[in-house]
Short mmCIF file of C-alpha atoms in Angstrom, two decimals:
data_model
loop_
_atom_site.label_atom_id
_atom_site.label_comp_id
_atom_site.label_asym_id
_atom_site.label_seq_id
_atom_site.Cartn_x
_atom_site.Cartn_y
_atom_site.Cartn_z
CA ALA A 1 14.02 142.49 221.49
CA GLN A 2 10.77 141.00 221.94
CA THR A 3 8.88 140.85 225.19
CA VAL A 4 5.70 138.85 226.21
CA THR A 5 3.66 139.64 229.29
CA GLN A 6 1.06 137.56 230.92
CA SER A 7 -0.40 139.63 233.72
CA GLN A 8 -2.46 136.99 235.35
CA PRO A 9 -0.36 134.50 237.34
CA GLU A 10 -3.41 132.45 238.40
CA MET A 11 -7.02 131.96 237.22
CA SER A 12 -9.75 129.57 238.01
CA VAL A 13 -12.97 128.74 236.23
CA GLN A 14 -15.94 126.50 236.79
CA GLU A 15 -16.20 123.44 234.76
CA ALA A 16 -18.33 124.10 231.50
CA GLU A 17 -17.71 127.89 231.84
CA THR A 18 -15.71 130.14 229.67
CA VAL A 19 -12.24 131.75 230.59
CA THR A 20 -10.07 134.24 228.85
CA LEU A 21 -6.30 134.31 229.55
CA SER A 22 -4.50 137.57 228.57
CA CYS A 23 -1.37 138.11 226.79
CA THR A 24 0.41 141.19 225.43
CA TYR A 25 3.58 141.37 223.49
CA ASP A 26 5.91 143.99 222.07
CA THR A 27 7.81 143.53 218.76
CA SER A 28 9.09 145.92 216.13
CA GLU A 29 8.76 143.34 213.36
CA ASN A 30 5.97 143.65 210.68
CA ASN A 31 5.64 139.68 210.41
CA TYR A 32 5.48 137.53 213.30
CA TYR A 33 3.76 134.59 214.82
CA LEU A 34 2.11 134.03 218.20
CA PHE A 35 1.39 130.81 220.02
CA TRP A 36 -0.32 129.52 223.06
CA TYR A 37 1.30 126.50 224.74
CA LYS A 38 -0.24 124.41 227.61
CA GLN A 39 1.84 122.41 230.26
CA PRO A 40 -0.52 120.14 232.15
CA PRO A 41 0.66 118.95 235.70
CA SER A 42 3.65 116.60 235.40
CA ARG A 43 3.12 116.28 231.61
CA GLN A 44 4.87 117.62 228.58
CA MET A 45 4.21 121.13 227.12
CA ILE A 46 1.98 120.95 223.97
CA LEU A 47 0.87 123.58 221.49
CA VAL A 48 -2.65 124.70 221.71
CA ILE A 49 -3.17 127.30 219.06
CA ARG A 50 -1.09 129.55 216.83
CA GLN A 51 -1.77 132.77 214.90
CA GLU A 52 -0.02 134.39 211.97
CA ALA A 53 0.08 138.18 212.50
CA TYR A 54 -0.47 138.95 208.85
CA LYS A 55 -3.87 136.96 209.04
CA GLN A 56 -6.67 139.06 210.35
CA GLN A 57 -8.96 136.20 211.13
CA ASN A 58 -8.63 134.87 214.63
CA ALA A 59 -7.38 131.27 214.87
CA THR A 60 -9.73 128.63 216.41
CA GLU A 61 -9.13 124.98 217.52
CA ASN A 62 -12.23 123.36 218.77
CA ARG A 63 -12.87 124.87 222.06
CA PHE A 64 -9.81 127.16 222.06
CA SER A 65 -9.91 130.48 220.11
CA VAL A 66 -7.96 133.63 220.15
CA ASN A 67 -8.67 137.31 220.07
CA PHE A 68 -5.90 138.85 218.22
CA GLN A 69 -5.86 142.67 218.39
CA LYS A 70 -2.72 143.55 216.32
CA ALA A 71 -2.83 147.30 216.91
CA ALA A 72 -3.05 146.82 220.74
CA LYS A 73 -0.38 144.05 220.53
CA SER A 74 -2.77 141.66 222.48
CA PHE A 75 -3.19 137.98 221.99
CA SER A 76 -5.79 136.52 224.42
CA LEU A 77 -6.81 132.81 224.59
CA LYS A 78 -10.54 131.84 225.30
CA ILE A 79 -11.37 128.54 226.41
CA SER A 80 -14.96 127.70 226.11
CA ASP A 81 -16.89 124.76 227.93
CA SER A 82 -13.82 124.28 230.35
CA GLN A 83 -13.03 120.79 231.23
CA LEU A 84 -11.08 119.37 234.15
CA GLY A 85 -8.40 118.51 231.75
CA ASP A 86 -7.78 122.03 230.76
CA THR A 87 -6.14 122.69 234.22
CA ALA A 88 -2.60 123.51 233.42
CA MET A 89 -0.02 126.17 233.00
CA TYR A 90 -0.68 128.23 229.81
CA PHE A 91 2.22 130.10 228.10
CA CYS A 92 2.07 132.70 225.50
CA ALA A 93 4.86 132.80 223.08
CA SER A 94 6.00 134.97 219.95
CA GLU A 95 8.29 134.19 217.18
CA THR A 96 9.81 136.67 214.66
CA SER A 97 12.57 134.49 212.83
CA GLY A 98 14.48 131.36 213.24
CA SER A 99 11.96 129.40 214.97
CA ARG A 100 13.02 131.04 218.23
CA LEU A 101 10.31 131.73 220.75
CA THR A 102 9.97 134.25 223.52
CA PHE A 103 7.69 133.22 226.34
CA GLY A 104 5.52 135.04 228.73
CA GLU A 105 5.52 134.28 232.50
CA GLY A 106 2.84 131.65 232.39
CA THR A 107 -0.84 131.65 233.80
CA GLN A 108 -1.93 128.77 236.09
CA LEU A 109 -5.41 127.91 235.11
CA THR A 110 -7.51 125.72 237.51
CA VAL A 111 -10.81 124.26 236.31
CA ASN A 112 -13.02 123.48 239.38
CA PRO A 113 -15.57 120.65 239.28
CA ASP B 1 4.17 110.82 217.08
CA VAL B 2 7.20 113.10 217.88
CA LYS B 3 9.06 111.77 220.94
CA VAL B 4 11.55 114.01 222.80
CA THR B 5 13.13 112.29 225.73
CA GLN B 6 15.39 113.68 228.44
CA SER B 7 17.88 111.50 230.29
CA SER B 8 16.73 112.31 233.80
CA ARG B 9 13.50 113.54 235.34
CA TYR B 10 15.31 114.54 238.62
CA LEU B 11 18.80 115.30 239.31
CA VAL B 12 20.74 116.41 242.53
CA LYS B 13 24.25 117.80 242.00
CA ARG B 14 26.72 119.49 244.19
CA THR B 15 28.11 123.01 243.73
CA GLY B 16 31.12 122.76 241.26
CA GLU B 17 30.16 119.58 239.67
CA LYS B 18 30.04 119.34 235.97
CA VAL B 19 26.51 118.29 234.94
CA PHE B 20 25.31 116.89 231.60
CA LEU B 21 21.68 116.93 230.43
CA GLU B 22 20.95 114.86 227.37
CA CYS B 23 17.87 115.30 225.04
CA VAL B 24 17.04 112.92 222.20
CA GLN B 25 14.39 113.45 219.46
CA ASP B 26 13.28 110.82 217.02
CA MET B 27 11.65 112.81 214.28
CA ASP B 28 14.65 113.96 212.08
CA HIS B 29 14.04 117.68 213.41
CA GLU B 30 16.54 120.26 212.34
CA ASN B 31 16.01 122.59 215.35
CA MET B 32 16.68 121.75 219.02
CA PHE B 33 16.48 123.94 222.07
CA TRP B 34 17.28 124.19 225.68
CA TYR B 35 15.26 126.29 227.96
CA ARG B 36 15.06 126.77 231.74
CA GLN B 37 11.73 127.25 233.51
CA ASP B 38 11.36 129.16 236.77
CA PRO B 39 8.30 130.34 238.55
CA GLY B 40 7.25 133.89 237.42
CA LEU B 41 9.81 133.88 234.77
CA GLY B 42 8.25 131.51 232.29
CA LEU B 43 10.62 129.78 229.87
CA ARG B 44 13.94 131.33 228.90
CA LEU B 45 16.09 130.16 226.04
CA ILE B 46 19.60 129.13 226.91
CA TYR B 47 20.98 127.68 223.62
CA PHE B 48 19.58 126.47 220.44
CA SER B 49 20.88 124.56 217.31
CA TYR B 50 19.79 124.58 213.66
CA ASP B 51 21.92 121.80 212.57
CA VAL B 52 24.55 119.29 213.65
CA LYS B 53 27.70 120.99 215.08
CA MET B 54 25.90 124.49 215.05
CA LYS B 55 24.82 126.38 217.95
CA GLU B 56 23.53 129.75 219.00
CA LYS B 57 23.19 131.67 222.18
CA GLY B 58 19.85 132.19 223.66
CA ASP B 59 18.90 134.87 226.18
CA ILE B 60 20.70 133.30 229.13
CA PRO B 61 23.74 131.35 228.00
CA GLU B 62 26.14 132.28 230.83
CA GLY B 63 27.42 129.28 232.76
CA TYR B 64 26.18 126.81 230.12
CA SER B 65 27.47 125.11 226.95
CA VAL B 66 25.84 122.72 224.44
CA SER B 67 26.96 120.06 222.12
CA ARG B 68 25.22 118.65 219.13
CA GLU B 69 27.37 115.85 217.50
CA LYS B 70 24.47 114.04 216.16
CA LYS B 71 21.16 115.33 214.66
CA GLU B 72 18.98 113.59 217.24
CA ARG B 73 20.90 114.37 220.41
CA PHE B 74 21.37 117.89 222.03
CA SER B 75 23.35 118.03 225.23
CA LEU B 76 23.38 120.80 227.66
CA ILE B 77 26.45 121.07 229.92
CA LEU B 78 26.88 122.98 233.23
CA GLU B 79 30.57 123.27 233.52
CA SER B 80 30.50 124.16 237.21
CA ALA B 81 27.22 123.88 238.60
CA SER B 82 26.08 126.59 241.07
CA THR B 83 22.96 126.95 243.29
CA ASN B 84 21.43 129.58 241.07
CA GLN B 85 21.22 127.02 238.28
CA THR B 86 18.73 124.95 240.28
CA SER B 87 15.67 124.93 238.05
CA MET B 88 13.62 122.92 235.58
CA TYR B 89 15.39 122.34 232.36
CA LEU B 90 13.16 121.69 229.10
CA CYS B 91 14.34 120.38 225.90
CA ALA B 92 12.43 120.96 222.64
CA SER B 93 12.81 120.20 218.85
CA SER B 94 11.12 121.38 215.64
CA LEU B 95 11.40 121.23 212.12
CA ALA B 96 13.08 124.12 210.28
CA GLY B 97 10.84 127.19 209.13
CA LEU B 98 8.60 129.80 210.66
CA ALA B 99 5.49 129.18 212.76
CA VAL B 100 6.43 125.50 213.32
CA GLU B 101 5.33 123.86 216.58
CA GLN B 102 8.08 122.89 218.91
CA TYR B 103 7.79 119.57 220.75
CA PHE B 104 8.84 119.42 224.23
CA GLY B 105 10.51 116.76 226.48
CA PRO B 106 9.19 115.94 230.03
CA GLY B 107 11.82 118.21 231.63
CA THR B 108 14.76 117.59 234.10
CA ARG B 109 14.32 119.15 237.59
CA LEU B 110 17.98 119.82 238.62
CA THR B 111 18.85 120.91 242.14
CA VAL B 112 22.27 122.07 243.02
CA THR B 113 23.24 121.83 246.71
#
């Protein structure tokens, strides 16, 4: 069985600064996929970024990037130049087969003006 | 844009009632999912479906059933609602395949009294 752990229930950052959200996972599969989803207040969950485990290069989407450490089973999300609109609950998730995701507990990020 | 809609944003039901939560997607997605979201527990998969009339149990199927009679519609049924089923319920859909994005509905906050 897969497990995904987010050890930071809440985090805060000042606008324009950089913040890193942590995620660790456990899987026995060789090939798998990792995701970060964002759930803004009262709005629908959306995909932020995804990483395929067999790709060594860390994924990047504009201000969002990941630090994927396969041996350590770590998948952190870095948000650069934080904006007020980044305030949201962030979920880390893993997938091994059949589009079925296993989610972490979530990290509530608050960006302060 | 993909649109996933859920029949109600808020629902209050009494213990023992039969409850239907409806989800509709408009992008001809093969996969549909039902999750429940609880603070500190993240999202947990209840049931998912790969095709019409097909269903698979997720991690917490007890007390729930599902129906998928048409490709675009996936219903979650609480046969006899209990107070421990008070939660936020999220529906999602995706194309078939690996590492595909899941598109989420706005959620239904169900309270069972």
